[in-house]
Amino acid sequence: MKTVETHNEGLKRAYTLTIAAKDIAARIEGEVKRMAPQVRMPGFRPGKVPPNLIRKMHGEALAADALNTAVQESVQSLLAEQKIRPAMQPQVELDEGYAPGKDAEVRVNLETLPEIPAAEIDGLKLERLTVEPDEAAVNAQLQQLMVSQKSFTAAQKDHTAARGDQVIIDYVGTVGGTPFEGGTGEAMAVELGSGSLIPGFEDGLVGIKAGESRDVSVTFPKDYPAENLKGKAAKFAVTASEVKVAGEARADDAFAKNLGLESLDQLKGLLRDQQQQELNGLTRTHMKRRLLDQLAEKHDFPVPVTMVEAEYDNIMRQLRHEAEHEDDTAAALAEIEAEAADYRKIAERRVRLGLLLSEIGTANGVDISQQEMNRLISQAAAQYQPKDRERFIQYVQQDPMAAAQLRAPLYEDKVVDYLFDKAEISDRTVSRAELEADLESEEAHVHGPNCGHDHGAPAPTKAKAATKPKAKAAKAGNLGGAAADKPKPAKPVKDGAGAKPPATEAAPAVEKADTTAVAKPAKKSAAKKAKA
């Protein structure tokens, strides 16, 4: 292989590689010999098919495979010989004039990772804001759990459905008089006033009695997941087979036992522990932001433009997606575009911090063990359909970049923990409101790198989708056991209810959750201005 450097400026490099035709031909010959024992052809004994016939049958595919392999190995040799650490996947282009039997000329364009100066990590000072668990918050969570676990019993025959009641319905939906896919359902349980269905549907069932039929007219939201229904007026022919009223839930040992626990005290203890974990998460988020702010102030070095552009594109894509769910989409999009320069600065900061954390981890022996990696793979695979899990595991094991992207968040956390151990930390007790207010003041401030860099990776992975830190933690979820086993209506299922792994080109497809026409789309948070 002949190598010529054609560009060298800053972090950008360009090369022209020439792969000799005889090398490609040798690869084809080697593949023909490898295939010969397995080729079957009428009139020839197994393994005795002449090489020229094998070339005639498979020559085009063999030539393409040989060329592809030669290009890949040549690029890897270039990186090794020049001791290059590419920031992103190199751009590789085969000369348009290439023809079989000729030398292959390949152009390679890339950006290298910068030389990162020794990190200044001595003298870090952080404040840890801690919050004591609040018994009133525990009781509020208990009330929420009781509401979610309430049971319904059949109402008297002449009872008219009111908000808080449950109605069992069959329905057929039409748009312009024509039924549509997903618009028909049977024996669906609807709790009136729950807000789980599209606007107007539950209101249209107030006052209905068992055995009664009525038409309910609604308009699908403009952000409804189904493209053919967005903003459309629809009519649902509904028949109520049964009306049920909610039973009174009591916070006692019996309620806890219905959830698979021993007592109300044990249930409250679990809720209390859950709240403490939530508060600890808020405290850690606050400390991490302050840590990264200090690192950003102390370190400045050039970063690859390609990585910044990838991160910027992901940030903008996320914000534009959120803007589509705002009441005034056009205004939200206009605001995002007006602040594009700020988001580009954020992207640059994130890339720089990602590279810096990677360098700190490398210099100080931070690593991910094989056991930890196996756990990460298992956790990620569990989010796929059972039939796709093994394929996902093989994909991660065979693709170094996919593996690096998977372990990057854990690696970042381990580096942050290492820096916490080195920092001088003072403690201050605050209220939850104060801690949340501090975090809320920086909502959408993209502190973390989130760039997918990882220790020891031959090349950093593609930038991950931008995710804005949330000041408020999620509400308490199911506690496991019977809490998760309560019978639920088969439909509707809210769109986006289940978490899915990040999409990658070679990752197995994930089957989408079933949705019905009356399901209300999930509402996204408003896009807020991010501070650089």
PDB file of N, CA, C and O in Angstrom, residues 3-35:
ATOM      1  N   THR A   3       1.051   5.310   0.663  1.00  0.00           N
ATOM      2  CA  THR A   3       0.350   6.323   1.440  1.00  0.00           C
ATOM      3  C   THR A   3       0.908   7.706   1.149  1.00  0.00           C
ATOM      4  O   THR A   3       2.125   7.907   1.197  1.00  0.00           O
ATOM      5  N   VAL A   4       0.026   8.657   0.852  1.00  0.00           N
ATOM      6  CA  VAL A   4       0.428  10.045   0.618  1.00  0.00           C
ATOM      7  C   VAL A   4      -0.445  10.950   1.481  1.00  0.00           C
ATOM      8  O   VAL A   4      -1.676  10.897   1.386  1.00  0.00           O
ATOM      9  N   GLU A   5       0.186  11.761   2.333  1.00  0.00           N
ATOM     10  CA  GLU A   5      -0.568  12.721   3.135  1.00  0.00           C
ATOM     11  C   GLU A   5      -0.880  13.935   2.271  1.00  0.00           C
ATOM     12  O   GLU A   5       0.020  14.553   1.708  1.00  0.00           O
ATOM     13  N   THR A   6      -2.156  14.294   2.183  1.00  0.00           N
ATOM     14  CA  THR A   6      -2.562  15.404   1.314  1.00  0.00           C
ATOM     15  C   THR A   6      -3.027  16.632   2.094  1.00  0.00           C
ATOM     16  O   THR A   6      -3.197  17.700   1.515  1.00  0.00           O
ATOM     17  N   HIS A   7      -3.249  16.490   3.406  1.00  0.00           N
ATOM     18  CA  HIS A   7      -3.686  17.641   4.198  1.00  0.00           C
ATOM     19  C   HIS A   7      -3.287  17.417   5.647  1.00  0.00           C
ATOM     20  O   HIS A   7      -3.455  16.321   6.195  1.00  0.00           O
ATOM     21  N   ASN A   8      -2.772  18.468   6.276  1.00  0.00           N
ATOM     22  CA  ASN A   8      -2.397  18.393   7.683  1.00  0.00           C
ATOM     23  C   ASN A   8      -2.496  19.803   8.264  1.00  0.00           C
ATOM     24  O   ASN A   8      -1.587  20.611   8.132  1.00  0.00           O
ATOM     25  N   GLU A   9      -3.638  20.110   8.864  1.00  0.00           N
ATOM     26  CA  GLU A   9      -3.848  21.429   9.435  1.00  0.00           C
ATOM     27  C   GLU A   9      -4.678  21.299  10.700  1.00  0.00           C
ATOM     28  O   GLU A   9      -5.792  20.771  10.661  1.00  0.00           O
ATOM     29  N   GLY A  10      -4.135  21.744  11.826  1.00  0.00           N
ATOM     30  CA  GLY A  10      -4.833  21.602  13.093  1.00  0.00           C
ATOM     31  C   GLY A  10      -5.056  20.133  13.401  1.00  0.00           C
ATOM     32  O   GLY A  10      -4.118  19.327  13.428  1.00  0.00           O
ATOM     33  N   LEU A  11      -6.304  19.759  13.625  1.00  0.00           N
ATOM     34  CA  LEU A  11      -6.647  18.360  13.908  1.00  0.00           C
ATOM     35  C   LEU A  11      -7.082  17.598  12.661  1.00  0.00           C
ATOM     36  O   LEU A  11      -7.323  16.386  12.735  1.00  0.00           O
ATOM     37  N   LYS A  12      -7.154  18.290  11.521  1.00  0.00           N
ATOM     38  CA  LYS A  12      -7.631  17.660  10.294  1.00  0.00           C
ATOM     39  C   LYS A  12      -6.492  16.995   9.539  1.00  0.00           C
ATOM     40  O   LYS A  12      -5.405  17.554   9.404  1.00  0.00           O
ATOM     41  N   ARG A  13      -6.766  15.800   9.012  1.00  0.00           N
ATOM     42  CA  ARG A  13      -5.795  15.062   8.219  1.00  0.00           C
ATOM     43  C   ARG A  13      -6.505  14.485   6.993  1.00  0.00           C
ATOM     44  O   ARG A  13      -7.696  14.163   7.042  1.00  0.00           O
ATOM     45  N   ALA A  14      -5.749  14.349   5.913  1.00  0.00           N
ATOM     46  CA  ALA A  14      -6.280  13.701   4.703  1.00  0.00           C
ATOM     47  C   ALA A  14      -5.148  12.902   4.065  1.00  0.00           C
ATOM     48  O   ALA A  14      -3.989  13.334   4.042  1.00  0.00           O
ATOM     49  N   TYR A  15      -5.494  11.732   3.537  1.00  0.00           N
ATOM     50  CA  TYR A  15      -4.505  10.846   2.935  1.00  0.00           C
ATOM     51  C   TYR A  15      -5.090  10.234   1.669  1.00  0.00           C
ATOM     52  O   TYR A  15      -6.312  10.093   1.525  1.00  0.00           O
ATOM     53  N   THR A  16      -4.203   9.863   0.775  1.00  0.00           N
ATOM     54  CA  THR A  16      -4.578   9.062  -0.386  1.00  0.00           C
ATOM     55  C   THR A  16      -3.844   7.731  -0.262  1.00  0.00           C
ATOM     56  O   THR A  16      -2.613   7.698  -0.146  1.00  0.00           O
ATOM     57  N   LEU A  17      -4.607   6.649  -0.285  1.00  0.00           N
ATOM     58  CA  LEU A  17      -4.037   5.307  -0.197  1.00  0.00           C
ATOM     59  C   LEU A  17      -4.177   4.628  -1.548  1.00  0.00           C
ATOM     60  O   LEU A  17      -5.253   4.683  -2.172  1.00  0.00           O
ATOM     61  N   THR A  18      -3.127   3.993  -2.001  1.00  0.00           N
ATOM     62  CA  THR A  18      -3.178   3.249  -3.254  1.00  0.00           C
ATOM     63  C   THR A  18      -2.961   1.773  -2.951  1.00  0.00           C
ATOM     64  O   THR A  18      -1.917   1.380  -2.426  1.00  0.00           O
ATOM     65  N   ILE A  19      -3.979   0.984  -3.258  1.00  0.00           N
ATOM     66  CA  ILE A  19      -3.919  -0.458  -3.013  1.00  0.00           C
ATOM     67  C   ILE A  19      -3.661  -1.145  -4.356  1.00  0.00           C
ATOM     68  O   ILE A  19      -4.430  -0.986  -5.312  1.00  0.00           O
ATOM     69  N   ALA A  20      -2.572  -1.884  -4.444  1.00  0.00           N
ATOM     70  CA  ALA A  20      -2.164  -2.504  -5.697  1.00  0.00           C
ATOM     71  C   ALA A  20      -3.187  -3.535  -6.170  1.00  0.00           C
ATOM     72  O   ALA A  20      -3.752  -4.283  -5.362  1.00  0.00           O
ATOM     73  N   ALA A  21      -3.399  -3.578  -7.471  1.00  0.00           N
ATOM     74  CA  ALA A  21      -4.352  -4.528  -8.056  1.00  0.00           C
ATOM     75  C   ALA A  21      -3.958  -5.958  -7.738  1.00  0.00           C
ATOM     76  O   ALA A  21      -4.815  -6.820  -7.494  1.00  0.00           O
ATOM     77  N   LYS A  22      -2.619  -6.223  -7.691  1.00  0.00           N
ATOM     78  CA  LYS A  22      -2.174  -7.599  -7.428  1.00  0.00           C
ATOM     79  C   LYS A  22      -2.542  -8.033  -6.011  1.00  0.00           C
ATOM     80  O   LYS A  22      -2.800  -9.224  -5.769  1.00  0.00           O
ATOM     81  N   ASP A  23      -2.598  -7.083  -5.075  1.00  0.00           N
ATOM     82  CA  ASP A  23      -2.979  -7.428  -3.709  1.00  0.00           C
ATOM     83  C   ASP A  23      -4.456  -7.803  -3.645  1.00  0.00           C
ATOM     84  O   ASP A  23      -4.845  -8.745  -2.942  1.00  0.00           O
ATOM     85  N   ILE A  24      -5.270  -7.072  -4.379  1.00  0.00           N
ATOM     86  CA  ILE A  24      -6.706  -7.392  -4.412  1.00  0.00           C
ATOM     87  C   ILE A  24      -6.920  -8.738  -5.093  1.00  0.00           C
ATOM     88  O   ILE A  24      -7.719  -9.569  -4.631  1.00  0.00           O
ATOM     89  N   ALA A  25      -6.190  -8.971  -6.195  1.00  0.00           N
ATOM     90  CA  ALA A  25      -6.309 -10.245  -6.913  1.00  0.00           C
ATOM     91  C   ALA A  25      -5.888 -11.411  -6.026  1.00  0.00           C
ATOM     92  O   ALA A  25      -6.510 -12.488  -6.052  1.00  0.00           O
ATOM     93  N   ALA A  26      -4.850 -11.200  -5.222  1.00  0.00           N
ATOM     94  CA  ALA A  26      -4.392 -12.265  -4.326  1.00  0.00           C
ATOM     95  C   ALA A  26      -5.465 -12.605  -3.295  1.00  0.00           C
ATOM     96  O   ALA A  26      -5.644 -13.775  -2.924  1.00  0.00           O
ATOM     97  N   ARG A  27      -6.171 -11.604  -2.823  1.00  0.00           N
ATOM     98  CA  ARG A  27      -7.243 -11.852  -1.874  1.00  0.00           C
ATOM     99  C   ARG A  27      -8.367 -12.670  -2.513  1.00  0.00           C
ATOM    100  O   ARG A  27      -8.939 -13.561  -1.890  1.00  0.00           O
ATOM    101  N   ILE A  28      -8.682 -12.346  -3.764  1.00  0.00           N
ATOM    102  CA  ILE A  28      -9.727 -13.092  -4.474  1.00  0.00           C
ATOM    103  C   ILE A  28      -9.312 -14.550  -4.643  1.00  0.00           C
ATOM    104  O   ILE A  28     -10.108 -15.471  -4.413  1.00  0.00           O
ATOM    105  N   GLU A  29      -8.045 -14.770  -5.043  1.00  0.00           N
ATOM    106  CA  GLU A  29      -7.553 -16.130  -5.216  1.00  0.00           C
ATOM    107  C   GLU A  29      -7.630 -16.908  -3.902  1.00  0.00           C
ATOM    108  O   GLU A  29      -7.993 -18.089  -3.881  1.00  0.00           O
ATOM    109  N   GLY A  30      -7.258 -16.234  -2.824  1.00  0.00           N
ATOM    110  CA  GLY A  30      -7.308 -16.890  -1.524  1.00  0.00           C
ATOM    111  C   GLY A  30      -8.719 -17.277  -1.144  1.00  0.00           C
ATOM    112  O   GLY A  30      -8.945 -18.351  -0.573  1.00  0.00           O
ATOM    113  N   GLU A  31      -9.680 -16.432  -1.475  1.00  0.00           N
ATOM    114  CA  GLU A  31     -11.070 -16.725  -1.157  1.00  0.00           C
ATOM    115  C   GLU A  31     -11.602 -17.863  -2.027  1.00  0.00           C
ATOM    116  O   GLU A  31     -12.384 -18.697  -1.558  1.00  0.00           O
ATOM    117  N   VAL A  32     -11.169 -17.917  -3.295  1.00  0.00           N
ATOM    118  CA  VAL A  32     -11.580 -19.012  -4.184  1.00  0.00           C
ATOM    119  C   VAL A  32     -11.091 -20.347  -3.620  1.00  0.00           C
ATOM    120  O   VAL A  32     -11.831 -21.339  -3.579  1.00  0.00           O
ATOM    121  N   LYS A  33      -9.853 -20.388  -3.171  1.00  0.00           N
ATOM    122  CA  LYS A  33      -9.292 -21.618  -2.600  1.00  0.00           C
ATOM    123  C   LYS A  33     -10.031 -22.005  -1.317  1.00  0.00           C
ATOM    124  O   LYS A  33     -10.253 -23.187  -1.049  1.00  0.00           O
ATOM    125  N   ARG A  34     -10.409 -21.005  -0.538  1.00  0.00           N
ATOM    126  CA  ARG A  34     -11.116 -21.305   0.701  1.00  0.00           C
ATOM    127  C   ARG A  34     -12.505 -21.870   0.428  1.00  0.00           C
ATOM    128  O   ARG A  34     -12.988 -22.775   1.118  1.00  0.00           O
ATOM    129  N   MET A  35     -13.158 -21.349  -0.634  1.00  0.00           N
ATOM    130  CA  MET A  35     -14.515 -21.775  -0.947  1.00  0.00           C
ATOM    131  C   MET A  35     -14.565 -23.120  -1.660  1.00  0.00           C
ATOM    132  O   MET A  35     -15.558 -23.843  -1.547  1.00  0.00           O
TER     133      MET A  35
END
